[in-house]
PDB file of C-alpha atoms and ligand atoms in Angstrom:
ATOM      1  CA  MET A   1     -24.565 -14.466 -10.541  1.00 65.00           C
ATOM      2  CA  GLU A   2     -21.261 -13.304 -11.961  1.00 78.00           C
ATOM      3  CA  ASP A   3     -18.424 -12.814  -9.561  1.00 95.00           C
ATOM      4  CA  THR A   4     -16.978  -9.351 -10.228  1.00 97.00           C
ATOM      5  CA  TYR A   5     -14.437  -6.988  -8.665  1.00 97.00           C
ATOM      6  CA  ASN A   6     -13.469  -3.375  -9.285  1.00 98.00           C
ATOM      7  CA  VAL A   7      -9.952  -2.023  -9.667  1.00 98.00           C
ATOM      8  CA  LYS A   8      -8.265   1.247 -10.548  1.00 98.00           C
ATOM      9  CA  ALA A   9      -5.401   0.422 -12.878  1.00 98.00           C
ATOM     10  CA  ILE A  10      -2.746   1.630 -15.282  1.00 98.00           C
ATOM     11  CA  ILE A  11      -2.786  -0.280 -18.569  1.00 98.00           C
ATOM     12  CA  LEU A  12       0.720  -1.685 -19.125  1.00 98.00           C
ATOM     13  CA  SER A  13       0.195  -3.426 -22.453  1.00 97.00           C
ATOM     14  CA  ARG A  14      -2.417  -4.855 -24.742  1.00 94.00           C
ATOM     15  CA  GLN A  15      -2.056  -7.644 -27.261  1.00 93.00           C
ATOM     16  CA  PRO A  16      -4.450  -9.248 -29.696  1.00 92.00           C
ATOM     17  CA  ARG A  17      -5.947 -12.556 -28.657  1.00 92.00           C
ATOM     18  CA  GLY A  18      -7.608 -14.584 -31.362  1.00 90.00           C
ATOM     19  CA  GLU A  19      -9.808 -12.985 -34.034  1.00 89.00           C
ATOM     20  CA  CYS A  20     -11.436 -10.175 -32.087  1.00 90.00           C
ATOM     21  CA  ASP A  21     -10.341 -10.266 -28.449  1.00 92.00           C
ATOM     22  CA  GLY A  22      -7.451  -8.659 -26.636  1.00 93.00           C
ATOM     23  CA  ARG A  23      -5.318  -9.454 -23.617  1.00 95.00           C
ATOM     24  CA  ALA A  24      -4.506  -6.517 -21.368  1.00 96.00           C
ATOM     25  CA  VAL A  25      -1.862  -6.507 -18.653  1.00 98.00           C
ATOM     26  CA  VAL A  26      -2.617  -3.842 -16.051  1.00 98.00           C
ATOM     27  CA  TYR A  27      -1.123  -2.707 -12.747  1.00 98.00           C
ATOM     28  CA  SER A  28      -3.955  -2.166 -10.308  1.00 98.00           C
ATOM     29  CA  ARG A  29      -4.036  -0.384  -6.981  1.00 98.00           C
ATOM     30  CA  GLU A  30      -6.076  -3.158  -5.357  1.00 97.00           C
ATOM     31  CA  ALA A  31      -4.597  -6.353  -6.799  1.00 96.00           C
ATOM     32  CA  GLY A  32      -1.208  -5.518  -8.325  1.00 97.00           C
ATOM     33  CA  LYS A  33      -0.410  -6.837 -11.784  1.00 98.00           C
ATOM     34  CA  LEU A  34      -3.344  -8.542 -13.501  1.00 97.00           C
ATOM     35  CA  GLU A  35      -3.872 -10.125 -16.873  1.00 97.00           C
ATOM     36  CA  LEU A  36      -7.368  -9.637 -18.242  1.00 97.00           C
ATOM     37  CA  VAL A  37      -9.060 -10.743 -21.421  1.00 96.00           C
ATOM     38  CA  ALA A  38     -10.925  -7.943 -23.178  1.00 94.00           C
ATOM     39  CA  ARG A  39     -13.603  -9.366 -25.427  1.00 91.00           C
ATOM     40  CA  GLY A  40     -14.291  -7.785 -28.764  1.00 87.00           C
ATOM     41  CA  VAL A  41     -11.682  -5.007 -28.552  1.00 84.00           C
ATOM     42  CA  LYS A  42     -10.528  -5.652 -32.126  1.00 83.00           C
ATOM     43  CA  LYS A  43     -13.988  -4.938 -33.502  1.00 83.00           C
ATOM     44  CA  ILE A  44     -14.294  -1.532 -35.140  1.00 76.00           C
ATOM     45  CA  LYS A  45     -17.187  -0.433 -32.947  1.00 78.00           C
ATOM     46  CA  SER A  46     -15.610  -1.621 -29.679  1.00 83.00           C
ATOM     47  CA  LYS A  47     -16.292   0.819 -26.856  1.00 83.00           C
ATOM     48  CA  LEU A  48     -13.773  -0.879 -24.592  1.00 88.00           C
ATOM     49  CA  ALA A  49     -10.753  -0.460 -26.872  1.00 88.00           C
ATOM     50  CA  GLY A  50     -10.236   3.277 -26.323  1.00 91.00           C
ATOM     51  CA  HIS A  51     -10.428   2.890 -22.559  1.00 94.00           C
ATOM     52  CA  LEU A  52      -7.873   0.082 -22.491  1.00 94.00           C
ATOM     53  CA  GLU A  53      -5.037   1.749 -24.402  1.00 94.00           C
ATOM     54  CA  PRO A  54      -1.570   1.410 -22.836  1.00 96.00           C
ATOM     55  CA  PHE A  55      -0.716   4.105 -20.224  1.00 97.00           C
ATOM     56  CA  ASN A  56      -4.401   4.908 -19.544  1.00 98.00           C
ATOM     57  CA  LEU A  57      -5.548   5.130 -15.940  1.00 98.00           C
ATOM     58  CA  ALA A  58      -8.881   3.331 -15.904  1.00 98.00           C
ATOM     59  CA  ASP A  59     -11.609   2.122 -13.569  1.00 98.00           C
ATOM     60  CA  ILE A  60     -12.162  -1.500 -14.476  1.00 98.00           C
ATOM     61  CA  MET A  61     -14.889  -3.923 -13.483  1.00 97.00           C
ATOM     62  CA  ALA A  62     -13.418  -7.388 -13.925  1.00 97.00           C
ATOM     63  CA  VAL A  63     -15.351 -10.635 -14.091  1.00 97.00           C
ATOM     64  CA  ARG A  64     -13.850 -13.783 -12.594  1.00 96.00           C
ATOM     65  CA  GLY A  65     -13.737 -16.655 -15.057  1.00 93.00           C
ATOM     66  CA  GLN A  66     -12.692 -20.297 -14.769  1.00 91.00           C
ATOM     67  CA  LYS A  67      -9.610 -20.008 -16.962  1.00 91.00           C
ATOM     68  CA  TYR A  68      -9.111 -16.258 -16.951  1.00 93.00           C
ATOM     69  CA  ASP A  69     -10.684 -13.059 -15.708  1.00 96.00           C
ATOM     70  CA  TYR A  70     -12.080 -10.659 -18.241  1.00 95.00           C
ATOM     71  CA  VAL A  71     -13.012  -6.996 -18.480  1.00 96.00           C
ATOM     72  CA  GLY A  72     -16.726  -6.442 -17.885  1.00 94.00           C
ATOM     73  CA  ALA A  73     -16.514  -2.664 -18.208  1.00 95.00           C
ATOM     74  CA  ALA A  74     -13.789  -0.031 -18.291  1.00 96.00           C
ATOM     75  CA  VAL A  75     -13.787   3.752 -18.133  1.00 96.00           C
ATOM     76  CA  SER A  76     -10.533   5.662 -18.526  1.00 96.00           C
ATOM     77  CA  GLN A  77      -9.920   8.494 -16.047  1.00 97.00           C
ATOM     78  CA  GLU A  78      -6.758   9.803 -17.689  1.00 97.00           C
ATOM     79  CA  CYS A  79      -5.531   9.193 -21.236  1.00 97.00           C
ATOM     80  CA  PHE A  80      -2.180  11.053 -21.180  1.00 97.00           C
ATOM     81  CA  SER A  81      -2.666  12.535 -24.641  1.00 96.00           C
ATOM     82  CA  ASP A  82       0.522  14.614 -24.463  1.00 96.00           C
ATOM     83  CA  ILE A  83       2.618  11.499 -23.845  1.00 96.00           C
ATOM     84  CA  LYS A  84       0.946   9.735 -26.767  1.00 96.00           C
ATOM     85  CA  SER A  85       1.710  12.602 -29.156  1.00 95.00           C
ATOM     86  CA  ASP A  86       5.369  13.159 -28.205  1.00 95.00           C
ATOM     87  CA  LEU A  87       7.890  10.509 -29.300  1.00 94.00           C
ATOM     88  CA  THR A  88      10.389  11.210 -26.491  1.00 93.00           C
ATOM     89  CA  LYS A  89       7.719  11.017 -23.804  1.00 95.00           C
ATOM     90  CA  LEU A  90       6.191   7.983 -25.470  1.00 96.00           C
ATOM     91  CA  ALA A  91       9.527   6.152 -25.319  1.00 95.00           C
ATOM     92  CA  ALA A  92      10.017   7.140 -21.652  1.00 95.00           C
ATOM     93  CA  ALA A  93       6.514   5.982 -20.697  1.00 97.00           C
ATOM     94  CA  GLY A  94       6.838   2.827 -22.793  1.00 97.00           C
ATOM     95  CA  ARG A  95      10.002   1.806 -21.024  1.00 96.00           C
ATOM     96  CA  ALA A  96       8.442   2.411 -17.594  1.00 97.00           C
ATOM     97  CA  VAL A  97       5.368   0.258 -18.217  1.00 98.00           C
ATOM     98  CA  LYS A  98       7.570  -2.464 -19.759  1.00 98.00           C
ATOM     99  CA  LEU A  99       9.790  -2.522 -16.654  1.00 98.00           C
ATOM    100  CA  ALA A 100       6.762  -2.603 -14.358  1.00 98.00           C
ATOM    101  CA  GLN A 101       5.345  -5.515 -16.342  1.00 98.00           C
ATOM    102  CA  GLU A 102       8.637  -7.444 -16.356  1.00 97.00           C
ATOM    103  CA  LEU A 103       9.720  -6.909 -12.764  1.00 97.00           C
ATOM    104  CA  THR A 104       6.489  -7.258 -10.775  1.00 97.00           C
ATOM    105  CA  LYS A 105       4.774 -10.516  -9.818  1.00 95.00           C
ATOM    106  CA  PRO A 106       1.111 -11.089 -10.728  1.00 95.00           C
ATOM    107  CA  GLY A 107      -1.522 -10.632  -8.031  1.00 89.00           C
ATOM    108  CA  VAL A 108       0.804  -9.065  -5.447  1.00 94.00           C
ATOM    109  CA  PRO A 109      -0.638  -5.623  -4.669  1.00 96.00           C
ATOM    110  CA  GLN A 110       1.892  -2.906  -3.905  1.00 97.00           C
ATOM    111  CA  VAL A 111       0.152   0.469  -3.704  1.00 97.00           C
ATOM    112  CA  GLU A 112       3.580   2.135  -3.821  1.00 97.00           C
ATOM    113  CA  ILE A 113       4.181   0.785  -7.334  1.00 98.00           C
ATOM    114  CA  PHE A 114       0.736   1.828  -8.557  1.00 98.00           C
ATOM    115  CA  GLU A 115       1.290   5.362  -7.188  1.00 97.00           C
ATOM    116  CA  LEU A 116       4.803   5.443  -8.660  1.00 97.00           C
ATOM    117  CA  LEU A 117       3.512   4.620 -12.144  1.00 98.00           C
ATOM    118  CA  LYS A 118       0.672   7.135 -11.839  1.00 98.00           C
ATOM    119  CA  ASP A 119       2.936   9.932 -10.541  1.00 97.00           C
ATOM    120  CA  TYR A 120       5.502   9.231 -13.233  1.00 97.00           C
ATOM    121  CA  LEU A 121       2.974   9.331 -16.087  1.00 97.00           C
ATOM    122  CA  GLU A 122       1.349  12.486 -14.705  1.00 97.00           C
ATOM    123  CA  THR A 123       4.730  14.206 -14.350  1.00 96.00           C
ATOM    124  CA  LEU A 124       5.828  13.109 -17.805  1.00 95.00           C
ATOM    125  CA  GLU A 125       2.539  14.360 -19.263  1.00 96.00           C
ATOM    126  CA  ALA A 126       3.184  17.844 -17.823  1.00 94.00           C
ATOM    127  CA  ALA A 127       6.984  17.864 -18.238  1.00 91.00           C
ATOM    128  CA  ARG A 128       9.103  20.101 -20.434  1.00 81.00           C
ATOM    129  CA  LYS A 129      10.689  18.268 -23.313  1.00 72.00           C
ATOM    130  CA  ASP A 130      14.190  18.254 -21.813  1.00 68.00           C
ATOM    131  CA  SER A 131      13.529  16.434 -18.545  1.00 75.00           C
ATOM    132  CA  GLU A 132      15.620  13.477 -19.677  1.00 83.00           C
ATOM    133  CA  ILE A 133      16.607  12.492 -16.154  1.00 92.00           C
ATOM    134  CA  LEU A 134      13.080  11.356 -15.191  1.00 94.00           C
ATOM    135  CA  PRO A 135      13.312   7.834 -16.707  1.00 95.00           C
ATOM    136  CA  ALA A 136      16.405   7.037 -14.605  1.00 96.00           C
ATOM    137  CA  PHE A 137      14.622   8.337 -11.501  1.00 97.00           C
ATOM    138  CA  PHE A 138      11.630   6.128 -12.275  1.00 97.00           C
ATOM    139  CA  THR A 139      13.858   3.053 -12.612  1.00 97.00           C
ATOM    140  CA  LEU A 140      15.606   3.840  -9.335  1.00 97.00           C
ATOM    141  CA  LYS A 141      12.305   4.301  -7.484  1.00 97.00           C
ATOM    142  CA  LEU A 142      10.904   1.098  -8.959  1.00 97.00           C
ATOM    143  CA  LEU A 143      14.028  -0.810  -7.858  1.00 97.00           C
ATOM    144  CA  SER A 144      13.608   0.708  -4.407  1.00 96.00           C
ATOM    145  CA  ALA A 145       9.935  -0.351  -4.237  1.00 96.00           C
ATOM    146  CA  LEU A 146      11.030  -3.879  -5.169  1.00 96.00           C
ATOM    147  CA  GLY A 147      13.531  -3.957  -2.286  1.00 95.00           C
ATOM    148  CA  HIS A 148      16.637  -3.109  -4.306  1.00 95.00           C
ATOM    149  CA  ALA A 149      17.374   0.464  -3.249  1.00 96.00           C
ATOM    150  CA  PRO A 150      21.123   1.139  -3.387  1.00 97.00           C
ATOM    151  CA  GLU A 151      22.835   2.002  -0.092  1.00 97.00           C
ATOM    152  CA  LEU A 152      23.947   5.625  -0.547  1.00 97.00           C
ATOM    153  CA  SER A 153      24.795   6.886   2.931  1.00 97.00           C
ATOM    154  CA  ARG A 154      27.353   4.427   4.371  1.00 98.00           C
ATOM    155  CA  CYS A 155      30.254   2.508   2.862  1.00 98.00           C
ATOM    156  CA  LEU A 156      29.309  -1.144   2.414  1.00 97.00           C
ATOM    157  CA  SER A 157      32.836  -2.226   3.365  1.00 97.00           C
ATOM    158  CA  CYS A 158      33.783  -0.168   6.441  1.00 97.00           C
ATOM    159  CA  ALA A 159      30.374   1.364   7.353  1.00 97.00           C
ATOM    160  CA  ALA A 160      31.887   4.875   7.448  1.00 97.00           C
ATOM    161  CA  LYS A 161      29.601   7.747   6.424  1.00 97.00           C
ATOM    162  CA  ILE A 162      30.128   8.512   2.740  1.00 98.00           C
ATOM    163  CA  GLN A 163      32.149  11.714   2.263  1.00 97.00           C
ATOM    164  CA  PRO A 164      32.560  13.634  -1.002  1.00 96.00           C
ATOM    165  CA  GLY A 165      35.440  12.225  -3.039  1.00 95.00           C
ATOM    166  CA  LYS A 166      36.276   9.213  -5.130  1.00 95.00           C
ATOM    167  CA  ASN A 167      33.465   6.897  -4.051  1.00 97.00           C
ATOM    168  CA  ARG A 168      32.365   3.966  -6.181  1.00 97.00           C
ATOM    169  CA  LEU A 169      29.038   2.296  -6.797  1.00 97.00           C
ATOM    170  CA  ASP A 170      29.448  -1.428  -6.178  1.00 97.00           C
ATOM    171  CA  LEU A 171      26.897  -3.321  -8.275  1.00 96.00           C
ATOM    172  CA  ALA A 172      27.497  -6.668  -6.580  1.00 95.00           C
ATOM    173  CA  ARG A 173      27.087  -5.332  -3.045  1.00 95.00           C
ATOM    174  CA  GLY A 174      24.299  -2.928  -3.916  1.00 96.00           C
ATOM    175  CA  GLY A 175      25.603   0.492  -2.961  1.00 97.00           C
ATOM    176  CA  LEU A 176      28.475   2.860  -2.324  1.00 98.00           C
ATOM    177  CA  ILE A 177      32.022   1.980  -1.354  1.00 97.00           C
ATOM    178  CA  CYS A 178      34.155   4.794   0.075  1.00 97.00           C
ATOM    179  CA  ALA A 179      37.383   6.024  -1.547  1.00 96.00           C
ATOM    180  CA  LYS A 180      39.539   4.137   1.013  1.00 97.00           C
ATOM    181  CA  CYS A 181      37.827   0.774   0.422  1.00 97.00           C
ATOM    182  CA  ALA A 182      37.347   1.152  -3.352  1.00 96.00           C
ATOM    183  CA  LYS A 183      39.131  -1.268  -5.667  1.00 93.00           C
ATOM    184  CA  PRO A 184      39.404   0.534  -9.015  1.00 84.00           C
ATOM    185  CA  GLY A 185      40.347  -2.746 -10.760  1.00 90.00           C
ATOM    186  CA  ASP A 186      37.018  -4.352  -9.802  1.00 93.00           C
ATOM    187  CA  GLY A 187      34.731  -4.304 -12.853  1.00 92.00           C
ATOM    188  CA  ASN A 188      31.626  -4.218 -10.655  1.00 94.00           C
ATOM    189  CA  GLN A 189      32.688  -0.955  -9.012  1.00 96.00           C
ATOM    190  CA  LEU A 190      31.666   2.072 -11.088  1.00 95.00           C
ATOM    191  CA  ALA A 191      33.204   5.491 -10.643  1.00 95.00           C
ATOM    192  CA  ILE A 192      30.428   7.858  -9.529  1.00 97.00           C
ATOM    193  CA  SER A 193      30.538  11.633  -9.070  1.00 97.00           C
ATOM    194  CA  ASP A 194      29.417  13.459  -5.925  1.00 98.00           C
ATOM    195  CA  ASP A 195      26.730  15.250  -7.952  1.00 97.00           C
ATOM    196  CA  SER A 196      25.321  11.917  -9.106  1.00 97.00           C
ATOM    197  CA  ILE A 197      25.222  10.615  -5.538  1.00 98.00           C
ATOM    198  CA  LYS A 198      23.359  13.746  -4.402  1.00 97.00           C
ATOM    199  CA  LEU A 199      20.769  13.386  -7.157  1.00 97.00           C
ATOM    200  CA  LEU A 200      20.277   9.665  -6.553  1.00 97.00           C
ATOM    201  CA  ARG A 201      19.638  10.396  -2.858  1.00 97.00           C
ATOM    202  CA  LEU A 202      17.138  13.104  -3.795  1.00 96.00           C
ATOM    203  CA  ALA A 203      15.444  10.767  -6.254  1.00 96.00           C
ATOM    204  CA  LEU A 204      14.939   8.064  -3.625  1.00 96.00           C
ATOM    205  CA  LYS A 205      13.273  10.529  -1.248  1.00 94.00           C
ATOM    206  CA  GLY A 206      11.537  13.088  -3.445  1.00 91.00           C
ATOM    207  CA  ASP A 207       8.351  12.917  -5.469  1.00 90.00           C
ATOM    208  CA  PHE A 208       8.319  13.317  -9.234  1.00 91.00           C
ATOM    209  CA  ARG A 209       6.732  16.775  -9.236  1.00 89.00           C
ATOM    210  CA  GLU A 210       9.685  18.110  -7.241  1.00 91.00           C
ATOM    211  CA  LEU A 211      12.255  16.050  -9.137  1.00 92.00           C
ATOM    212  CA  ALA A 212      10.955  17.313 -12.486  1.00 90.00           C
ATOM    213  CA  LYS A 213      11.930  20.872 -11.456  1.00 90.00           C
ATOM    214  CA  ILE A 214      15.616  20.034 -11.020  1.00 90.00           C
ATOM    215  CA  LYS A 215      17.716  21.188 -13.920  1.00 90.00           C
ATOM    216  CA  VAL A 216      20.340  18.533 -14.719  1.00 92.00           C
ATOM    217  CA  GLU A 217      23.127  18.970 -17.253  1.00 93.00           C
ATOM    218  CA  LYS A 218      23.302  16.478 -20.099  1.00 92.00           C
ATOM    219  CA  LYS A 219      26.585  14.936 -18.980  1.00 94.00           C
ATOM    220  CA  LEU A 220      25.365  14.359 -15.441  1.00 96.00           C
ATOM    221  CA  ALA A 221      22.026  13.000 -16.687  1.00 95.00           C
ATOM    222  CA  ALA A 222      23.942  10.538 -18.876  1.00 95.00           C
ATOM    223  CA  GLU A 223      26.146   9.427 -15.965  1.00 96.00           C
ATOM    224  CA  ILE A 224      23.130   8.832 -13.727  1.00 97.00           C
ATOM    225  CA  GLY A 225      21.244   7.093 -16.524  1.00 96.00           C
ATOM    226  CA  GLU A 226      24.144   4.705 -17.094  1.00 96.00           C
ATOM    227  CA  ALA A 227      24.685   3.972 -13.386  1.00 96.00           C
ATOM    228  CA  VAL A 228      20.989   3.223 -12.803  1.00 97.00           C
ATOM    229  CA  GLU A 229      20.801   1.063 -15.930  1.00 96.00           C
ATOM    230  CA  LYS A 230      23.808  -1.023 -14.835  1.00 96.00           C
ATOM    231  CA  PHE A 231      22.359  -1.339 -11.347  1.00 96.00           C
ATOM    232  CA  LEU A 232      19.069  -2.549 -12.834  1.00 96.00           C
ATOM    233  CA  ARG A 233      20.723  -5.078 -15.141  1.00 95.00           C
ATOM    234  CA  TYR A 234      22.892  -6.411 -12.333  1.00 95.00           C
ATOM    235  CA  ASN A 235      19.852  -7.032 -10.115  1.00 91.00           C
ATOM    236  CA  PHE A 236      17.471  -8.447 -12.738  1.00 90.00           C
TER     237      PHE A 236
HETATM  238 ZN1   ZN V 301      34.871   2.206   3.296  1.00 82.62          ZN
END
């Protein structure tokens, strides 16, 4: 008898494998990141192909194999058609699944990361076109789930509670440094506004549905986007 298991998963990517097969990388609720071979998905009449498109949330029955596991059956629960038909949303979703694929280890289930991906895609699907802050919030929450949340309440040098003012985000130490301890000459210490700090704190605590309602000005969104990106690149 075949050894099978069922997972609920977000499809992160799919690549061709040989003449007619595919290789799908998924993030599952039950088993974390998995790589599965999907037989016959390049054939015109393939029923599996549509269910295994990137971003889809699908119920998958996987079959354990000697060299690799493969997809026995798959049924998509959500296809995120609005994301797939909007270039801005497509880019935002594409970046999120790429990060999840790059930064997570195979076979290590973290329900938090599955839920984060699902919430993000659902929020993006329903979002207005100008919610450009959401990708930075996703990155921050993913970093947090991976154990790299920045310290935003106390100074990492003197442990004093962070007050409004000229604080800095220290990439090397992983969080805020107060105005007294800041060394403006240090290239790893970024200037960061009080508004950015407030939003980053909200992002770490809040869920995407609430975060999507916050109206953020372009300049502030750009500042947060840059800070989060530098934080990400410093850690990975
Ligand atoms: Zn300090």
